[in-house]
Amino acid sequence: MRESFHGDLARLGEQLGAMCGLAAEAMRRANRALLTADLRLAEEVLSADDQLDRAREACEEQAQSLLALQAPVAGDLRTILAAVYCAEKIERMGDLAAHVADAARFTHPDHAVPAELEGVFTELGEIGAGMADRVGELILGDAEGGHAELDETDHAVDALHARALAAITNESWAHGVQAASNLALLARFHERFADQAVSVAKRLEFAETGRTSST
C-alpha cells in the first residue's frame, strides 16, 4: 500500500514538473511574440493557456484522492498540500505569460516594446522562463537550497523591472502615456511570473525539509 502511495506521489511530482515546462514555454513564446509583433504566435500562446488550467485541475484531483484514500504522515502530508499550492502558482505563471501574449496581440501590428527597451524585456523573458525550468528541476530532484537560489535570481528580475520603470518615467520618454502604461504592466507581469517561481521554490523546500528558508 505504501509503495503504491509513494508511486502516486511521484506521479504527482511529474505532473507538476510538466506544468513548469508548459509555463516556461509559454513565457518564451509570449515574449518572442511581444518582441517581434508576431500575432499568430501570440494567439497560439493564448489558445494553449487552458492546458495549464486542465493540468492544475488534474493535480488537485490527484492530491484530493491521496488525502481521501490514504493516511499520509507529516512529511507526505506536506508534500500533498504543497502540490496543491504549487499547482495554483504554476497555473498563475501561465496566466501571466498569457497576459504578455495578449499585450502583443493588442498592440499588433505595432511593436509594444521600443528599441531602447528590447534588451530589458528580452532578459526579463529569458530569466523568467529559466526560473520556471529550474522549479521543474527542483520538483523532480532536491529542493533544498532552491528557494535561496531562485530568490537571488529574482533580484535580477527586480533590477530589470526597475530599469523599465525608470525609462518610461524619464522626462526624455518619447513614446507617449499609453505606451508607458502598457510597458509598466508588461514589466509587472514578468516580475510577478518570477515571484510565483520563488514562492513555489519556498514551498517545495518546506515540503522536503520541514523548514522555512530565512531568505
PDB file of C-alpha atoms in Angstrom:
ATOM      1  CA  MET A   1       0.000   0.000   0.000  1.00  0.00           C
ATOM      2  CA  ARG A   2       2.769   2.445   0.945  1.00  0.00           C
ATOM      3  CA  GLU A   3       4.697   1.578  -2.217  1.00  0.00           C
ATOM      4  CA  SER A   4       1.614   2.375  -4.302  1.00  0.00           C
ATOM      5  CA  PHE A   5       1.109   5.591  -2.345  1.00  0.00           C
ATOM      6  CA  HIS A   6       4.638   6.808  -2.988  1.00  0.00           C
ATOM      7  CA  GLY A   7       4.257   5.889  -6.643  1.00  0.00           C
ATOM      8  CA  ASP A   8       1.206   8.145  -6.755  1.00  0.00           C
ATOM      9  CA  LEU A   9       3.209  10.909  -5.065  1.00  0.00           C
ATOM     10  CA  ALA A  10       5.937  10.543  -7.683  1.00  0.00           C
ATOM     11  CA  ARG A  11       3.385  10.833 -10.478  1.00  0.00           C
ATOM     12  CA  LEU A  12       2.002  13.962  -8.838  1.00  0.00           C
ATOM     13  CA  GLY A  13       5.504  15.431  -8.889  1.00  0.00           C
ATOM     14  CA  GLU A  14       5.838  14.537 -12.555  1.00  0.00           C
ATOM     15  CA  GLN A  15       2.585  16.357 -13.277  1.00  0.00           C
ATOM     16  CA  LEU A  16       3.878  19.467 -11.527  1.00  0.00           C
ATOM     17  CA  GLY A  17       7.182  19.247 -13.370  1.00  0.00           C
ATOM     18  CA  ALA A  18       5.325  19.082 -16.673  1.00  0.00           C
ATOM     19  CA  MET A  19       3.334  22.153 -15.672  1.00  0.00           C
ATOM     20  CA  CYS A  20       6.583  24.049 -15.116  1.00  0.00           C
ATOM     21  CA  GLY A  21       7.682  23.089 -18.616  1.00  0.00           C
ATOM     22  CA  LEU A  22       4.429  24.440 -20.032  1.00  0.00           C
ATOM     23  CA  ALA A  23       4.784  27.694 -18.083  1.00  0.00           C
ATOM     24  CA  ALA A  24       8.387  28.164 -19.220  1.00  0.00           C
ATOM     25  CA  GLU A  25       7.483  27.552 -22.866  1.00  0.00           C
ATOM     26  CA  ALA A  26       4.500  29.884 -22.609  1.00  0.00           C
ATOM     27  CA  MET A  27       6.699  32.713 -21.346  1.00  0.00           C
ATOM     28  CA  ARG A  28       9.346  32.120 -24.006  1.00  0.00           C
ATOM     29  CA  ARG A  29       6.794  32.139 -26.793  1.00  0.00           C
ATOM     30  CA  ALA A  30       4.819  35.055 -25.367  1.00  0.00           C
ATOM     31  CA  ASN A  31       7.930  37.187 -25.031  1.00  0.00           C
ATOM     32  CA  ARG A  32       9.020  36.298 -28.564  1.00  0.00           C
ATOM     33  CA  ALA A  33       5.598  37.341 -29.829  1.00  0.00           C
ATOM     34  CA  LEU A  34       5.908  40.571 -27.864  1.00  0.00           C
ATOM     35  CA  LEU A  35       9.320  41.492 -29.203  1.00  0.00           C
ATOM     36  CA  THR A  36       8.595  40.527 -32.815  1.00  0.00           C
ATOM     37  CA  ALA A  37       4.942  41.659 -33.000  1.00  0.00           C
ATOM     38  CA  ASP A  38       4.019  38.117 -34.058  1.00  0.00           C
ATOM     39  CA  LEU A  39       0.229  37.970 -33.888  1.00  0.00           C
ATOM     40  CA  ARG A  40      -0.067  34.295 -34.779  1.00  0.00           C
ATOM     41  CA  LEU A  41       2.391  33.280 -32.058  1.00  0.00           C
ATOM     42  CA  ALA A  42       0.593  35.430 -29.501  1.00  0.00           C
ATOM     43  CA  GLU A  43      -2.704  33.780 -30.338  1.00  0.00           C
ATOM     44  CA  GLU A  44      -1.118  30.332 -30.084  1.00  0.00           C
ATOM     45  CA  VAL A  45       0.084  31.136 -26.565  1.00  0.00           C
ATOM     46  CA  LEU A  46      -3.371  32.321 -25.575  1.00  0.00           C
ATOM     47  CA  SER A  47      -5.027  29.231 -27.041  1.00  0.00           C
ATOM     48  CA  ALA A  48      -2.634  26.931 -25.186  1.00  0.00           C
ATOM     49  CA  ASP A  49      -3.267  28.506 -21.795  1.00  0.00           C
ATOM     50  CA  ASP A  50      -6.106  26.124 -20.985  1.00  0.00           C
ATOM     51  CA  GLN A  51      -3.565  23.257 -20.948  1.00  0.00           C
ATOM     52  CA  LEU A  52      -2.209  24.600 -17.679  1.00  0.00           C
ATOM     53  CA  ASP A  53      -5.716  25.088 -16.334  1.00  0.00           C
ATOM     54  CA  ARG A  54      -6.515  21.436 -17.009  1.00  0.00           C
ATOM     55  CA  ALA A  55      -3.178  20.325 -15.584  1.00  0.00           C
ATOM     56  CA  ARG A  56      -3.851  22.216 -12.378  1.00  0.00           C
ATOM     57  CA  GLU A  57      -7.264  20.567 -12.067  1.00  0.00           C
ATOM     58  CA  ALA A  58      -5.690  17.146 -12.601  1.00  0.00           C
ATOM     59  CA  CYS A  59      -3.096  17.808  -9.879  1.00  0.00           C
ATOM     60  CA  GLU A  60      -5.755  18.953  -7.437  1.00  0.00           C
ATOM     61  CA  GLU A  61      -7.900  15.891  -8.139  1.00  0.00           C
ATOM     62  CA  GLN A  62      -4.921  13.590  -7.644  1.00  0.00           C
ATOM     63  CA  ALA A  63      -3.997  15.323  -4.384  1.00  0.00           C
ATOM     64  CA  GLN A  64      -7.558  15.147  -3.076  1.00  0.00           C
ATOM     65  CA  SER A  65      -7.700  11.452  -3.927  1.00  0.00           C
ATOM     66  CA  LEU A  66      -4.491  10.799  -1.986  1.00  0.00           C
ATOM     67  CA  LEU A  67      -5.797  12.698   1.026  1.00  0.00           C
ATOM     68  CA  ALA A  68      -9.117  10.855   0.959  1.00  0.00           C
ATOM     69  CA  LEU A  69      -7.848   7.331   0.346  1.00  0.00           C
ATOM     70  CA  GLN A  70      -4.552   7.291   2.226  1.00  0.00           C
ATOM     71  CA  ALA A  71      -3.366   8.250   5.694  1.00  0.00           C
ATOM     72  CA  PRO A  72      -0.349  10.433   4.933  1.00  0.00           C
ATOM     73  CA  VAL A  73       2.177  11.046   7.700  1.00  0.00           C
ATOM     74  CA  ALA A  74       3.615  14.505   8.313  1.00  0.00           C
ATOM     75  CA  GLY A  75       6.168  14.549   5.511  1.00  0.00           C
ATOM     76  CA  ASP A  76       3.809  13.068   2.952  1.00  0.00           C
ATOM     77  CA  LEU A  77       1.040  15.419   4.029  1.00  0.00           C
ATOM     78  CA  ARG A  78       3.343  18.398   3.482  1.00  0.00           C
ATOM     79  CA  THR A  79       4.128  17.078   0.005  1.00  0.00           C
ATOM     80  CA  ILE A  80       0.487  16.666  -0.972  1.00  0.00           C
ATOM     81  CA  LEU A  81      -0.551  20.083   0.333  1.00  0.00           C
ATOM     82  CA  ALA A  82       2.493  21.634  -1.329  1.00  0.00           C
ATOM     83  CA  ALA A  83       1.435  20.098  -4.634  1.00  0.00           C
ATOM     84  CA  VAL A  84      -1.942  21.829  -4.448  1.00  0.00           C
ATOM     85  CA  TYR A  85      -0.295  25.143  -3.568  1.00  0.00           C
ATOM     86  CA  CYS A  86       2.351  24.814  -6.293  1.00  0.00           C
ATOM     87  CA  ALA A  87      -0.144  23.805  -8.976  1.00  0.00           C
ATOM     88  CA  GLU A  88      -2.053  27.021  -8.319  1.00  0.00           C
ATOM     89  CA  LYS A  89       1.095  29.149  -8.508  1.00  0.00           C
ATOM     90  CA  ILE A  90       2.374  27.479 -11.685  1.00  0.00           C
ATOM     91  CA  GLU A  91      -1.018  27.876 -13.339  1.00  0.00           C
ATOM     92  CA  ARG A  92      -0.817  31.565 -12.397  1.00  0.00           C
ATOM     93  CA  MET A  93       2.565  31.746 -14.139  1.00  0.00           C
ATOM     94  CA  GLY A  94       0.839  30.542 -17.281  1.00  0.00           C
ATOM     95  CA  ASP A  95      -1.791  33.243 -16.893  1.00  0.00           C
ATOM     96  CA  LEU A  96       0.915  35.895 -16.636  1.00  0.00           C
ATOM     97  CA  ALA A  97       2.589  34.605 -19.789  1.00  0.00           C
ATOM     98  CA  ALA A  98      -0.806  34.789 -21.495  1.00  0.00           C
ATOM     99  CA  HIS A  99      -1.100  38.426 -20.386  1.00  0.00           C
ATOM    100  CA  VAL A 100       2.211  39.130 -22.138  1.00  0.00           C
ATOM    101  CA  ALA A 101       0.917  37.446 -25.285  1.00  0.00           C
ATOM    102  CA  ASP A 102      -2.323  39.403 -25.053  1.00  0.00           C
ATOM    103  CA  ALA A 103      -0.349  42.654 -24.928  1.00  0.00           C
ATOM    104  CA  ALA A 104       1.423  41.631 -28.133  1.00  0.00           C
ATOM    105  CA  ARG A 105      -1.944  40.938 -29.742  1.00  0.00           C
ATOM    106  CA  PHE A 106      -3.398  44.235 -28.513  1.00  0.00           C
ATOM    107  CA  THR A 107      -0.612  46.374 -29.979  1.00  0.00           C
ATOM    108  CA  HIS A 108      -0.262  44.443 -33.271  1.00  0.00           C
ATOM    109  CA  PRO A 109       0.847  45.413 -35.899  1.00  0.00           C
ATOM    110  CA  ASP A 110       2.889  47.869 -33.844  1.00  0.00           C
ATOM    111  CA  HIS A 111       5.675  46.736 -31.542  1.00  0.00           C
ATOM    112  CA  ALA A 112       4.768  47.136 -27.866  1.00  0.00           C
ATOM    113  CA  VAL A 113       8.414  47.432 -26.809  1.00  0.00           C
ATOM    114  CA  PRO A 114      10.508  50.300 -28.242  1.00  0.00           C
ATOM    115  CA  ALA A 115      14.033  49.577 -29.401  1.00  0.00           C
ATOM    116  CA  GLU A 116      15.672  51.074 -26.307  1.00  0.00           C
ATOM    117  CA  LEU A 117      13.886  48.588 -24.032  1.00  0.00           C
ATOM    118  CA  GLU A 118      14.136  45.456 -26.163  1.00  0.00           C
ATOM    119  CA  GLY A 119      17.198  44.276 -24.255  1.00  0.00           C
ATOM    120  CA  VAL A 120      15.457  44.695 -20.903  1.00  0.00           C
ATOM    121  CA  PHE A 121      12.392  42.727 -21.947  1.00  0.00           C
ATOM    122  CA  THR A 122      14.472  40.067 -23.669  1.00  0.00           C
ATOM    123  CA  GLU A 123      16.278  39.456 -20.383  1.00  0.00           C
ATOM    124  CA  LEU A 124      13.050  39.505 -18.390  1.00  0.00           C
ATOM    125  CA  GLY A 125      11.591  36.791 -20.577  1.00  0.00           C
ATOM    126  CA  GLU A 126      14.722  34.651 -20.601  1.00  0.00           C
ATOM    127  CA  ILE A 127      15.254  34.826 -16.848  1.00  0.00           C
ATOM    128  CA  GLY A 128      11.605  34.168 -16.060  1.00  0.00           C
ATOM    129  CA  ALA A 129      11.410  31.130 -18.336  1.00  0.00           C
ATOM    130  CA  GLY A 130      14.665  29.842 -16.884  1.00  0.00           C
ATOM    131  CA  MET A 131      13.238  30.174 -13.378  1.00  0.00           C
ATOM    132  CA  ALA A 132      10.224  28.089 -14.393  1.00  0.00           C
ATOM    133  CA  ASP A 133      12.555  25.429 -15.806  1.00  0.00           C
ATOM    134  CA  ARG A 134      14.570  25.457 -12.585  1.00  0.00           C
ATOM    135  CA  VAL A 135      11.431  24.997 -10.485  1.00  0.00           C
ATOM    136  CA  GLY A 136      10.660  21.920 -12.566  1.00  0.00           C
ATOM    137  CA  GLU A 137      14.102  20.549 -11.710  1.00  0.00           C
ATOM    138  CA  LEU A 138      13.547  21.225  -8.005  1.00  0.00           C
ATOM    139  CA  ILE A 139      10.236  19.376  -8.123  1.00  0.00           C
ATOM    140  CA  LEU A 140      11.833  16.284  -9.637  1.00  0.00           C
ATOM    141  CA  GLY A 141      15.094  16.493  -7.682  1.00  0.00           C
ATOM    142  CA  ASP A 142      16.452  18.003  -4.476  1.00  0.00           C
ATOM    143  CA  ALA A 143      14.538  21.125  -3.459  1.00  0.00           C
ATOM    144  CA  GLU A 144      16.766  22.085  -0.529  1.00  0.00           C
ATOM    145  CA  GLY A 145      18.510  25.386  -1.255  1.00  0.00           C
ATOM    146  CA  GLY A 146      16.235  26.087  -4.201  1.00  0.00           C
ATOM    147  CA  HIS A 147      14.422  28.950  -2.556  1.00  0.00           C
ATOM    148  CA  ALA A 148      17.608  30.908  -1.826  1.00  0.00           C
ATOM    149  CA  GLU A 149      18.837  30.248  -5.356  1.00  0.00           C
ATOM    150  CA  LEU A 150      15.684  31.495  -7.067  1.00  0.00           C
ATOM    151  CA  ASP A 151      15.303  34.380  -4.633  1.00  0.00           C
ATOM    152  CA  GLU A 152      18.757  35.541  -5.714  1.00  0.00           C
ATOM    153  CA  THR A 153      17.765  35.222  -9.382  1.00  0.00           C
ATOM    154  CA  ASP A 154      14.648  37.236  -8.631  1.00  0.00           C
ATOM    155  CA  HIS A 155      16.843  40.179  -7.626  1.00  0.00           C
ATOM    156  CA  ALA A 156      17.967  40.405 -11.261  1.00  0.00           C
ATOM    157  CA  VAL A 157      14.315  40.490 -12.359  1.00  0.00           C
ATOM    158  CA  ASP A 158      13.588  43.236  -9.859  1.00  0.00           C
ATOM    159  CA  ALA A 159      16.520  45.259 -11.184  1.00  0.00           C
ATOM    160  CA  LEU A 160      15.293  44.908 -14.774  1.00  0.00           C
ATOM    161  CA  HIS A 161      11.783  45.864 -13.689  1.00  0.00           C
ATOM    162  CA  ALA A 162      13.222  48.989 -12.065  1.00  0.00           C
ATOM    163  CA  ARG A 163      15.152  49.822 -15.249  1.00  0.00           C
ATOM    164  CA  ALA A 164      11.976  49.599 -17.313  1.00  0.00           C
ATOM    165  CA  LEU A 165      10.073  51.851 -14.925  1.00  0.00           C
ATOM    166  CA  ALA A 166      12.932  54.365 -14.831  1.00  0.00           C
ATOM    167  CA  ALA A 167      12.925  54.551 -18.618  1.00  0.00           C
ATOM    168  CA  ILE A 168       9.194  55.094 -19.038  1.00  0.00           C
ATOM    169  CA  THR A 169       9.034  57.741 -16.305  1.00  0.00           C
ATOM    170  CA  ASN A 170      12.075  59.660 -17.501  1.00  0.00           C
ATOM    171  CA  GLU A 171      11.384  63.131 -18.875  1.00  0.00           C
ATOM    172  CA  SER A 172      13.081  62.105 -22.122  1.00  0.00           C
ATOM    173  CA  TRP A 173      10.457  59.379 -22.767  1.00  0.00           C
ATOM    174  CA  ALA A 174       9.206  59.951 -26.311  1.00  0.00           C
ATOM    175  CA  HIS A 175       6.566  57.252 -26.823  1.00  0.00           C
ATOM    176  CA  GLY A 176       3.568  58.681 -25.010  1.00  0.00           C
ATOM    177  CA  VAL A 177       1.476  57.830 -21.970  1.00  0.00           C
ATOM    178  CA  GLN A 178      -0.326  54.818 -23.461  1.00  0.00           C
ATOM    179  CA  ALA A 179       2.911  53.077 -24.376  1.00  0.00           C
ATOM    180  CA  ALA A 180       4.334  53.825 -20.939  1.00  0.00           C
ATOM    181  CA  SER A 181       1.259  52.367 -19.252  1.00  0.00           C
ATOM    182  CA  ASN A 182       1.403  49.222 -21.366  1.00  0.00           C
ATOM    183  CA  LEU A 183       5.090  48.731 -20.630  1.00  0.00           C
ATOM    184  CA  ALA A 184       4.578  49.229 -16.900  1.00  0.00           C
ATOM    185  CA  LEU A 185       2.009  46.422 -16.957  1.00  0.00           C
ATOM    186  CA  LEU A 186       4.266  44.185 -19.053  1.00  0.00           C
ATOM    187  CA  ALA A 187       7.173  44.662 -16.679  1.00  0.00           C
ATOM    188  CA  ARG A 188       4.844  43.842 -13.783  1.00  0.00           C
ATOM    189  CA  PHE A 189       3.679  40.638 -15.481  1.00  0.00           C
ATOM    190  CA  HIS A 190       7.295  39.498 -15.791  1.00  0.00           C
ATOM    191  CA  GLU A 191       8.059  40.435 -12.205  1.00  0.00           C
ATOM    192  CA  ARG A 192       5.045  38.538 -10.892  1.00  0.00           C
ATOM    193  CA  PHE A 193       5.945  35.500 -13.006  1.00  0.00           C
ATOM    194  CA  ALA A 194       9.316  35.384 -11.266  1.00  0.00           C
ATOM    195  CA  ASP A 195       7.709  35.957  -7.857  1.00  0.00           C
ATOM    196  CA  GLN A 196       5.471  32.925  -8.356  1.00  0.00           C
ATOM    197  CA  ALA A 197       8.520  30.781  -9.156  1.00  0.00           C
ATOM    198  CA  VAL A 198      10.203  31.910  -5.933  1.00  0.00           C
ATOM    199  CA  SER A 199       7.045  31.155  -3.972  1.00  0.00           C
ATOM    200  CA  VAL A 200       6.877  27.631  -5.414  1.00  0.00           C
ATOM    201  CA  ALA A 201      10.545  27.009  -4.588  1.00  0.00           C
ATOM    202  CA  LYS A 202       9.950  28.108  -0.996  1.00  0.00           C
ATOM    203  CA  ARG A 203       7.008  25.743  -0.555  1.00  0.00           C
ATOM    204  CA  LEU A 204       8.897  22.865  -2.174  1.00  0.00           C
ATOM    205  CA  GLU A 205      11.791  23.320   0.224  1.00  0.00           C
ATOM    206  CA  PHE A 206       9.440  23.359   3.203  1.00  0.00           C
ATOM    207  CA  ALA A 207       7.701  20.215   1.977  1.00  0.00           C
ATOM    208  CA  GLU A 208      11.039  18.441   1.661  1.00  0.00           C
ATOM    209  CA  THR A 209      12.772  19.629   4.813  1.00  0.00           C
ATOM    210  CA  GLY A 210      10.045  20.851   7.155  1.00  0.00           C
ATOM    211  CA  ARG A 211      11.974  24.102   7.489  1.00  0.00           C
ATOM    212  CA  THR A 212      11.263  27.555   6.106  1.00  0.00           C
ATOM    213  CA  SER A 213      14.141  29.348   4.405  1.00  0.00           C
ATOM    214  CA  SER A 214      15.250  32.534   6.134  1.00  0.00           C
ATOM    215  CA  THR A 215      15.698  34.457   2.845  1.00  0.00           C
TER     216      THR A 215
END
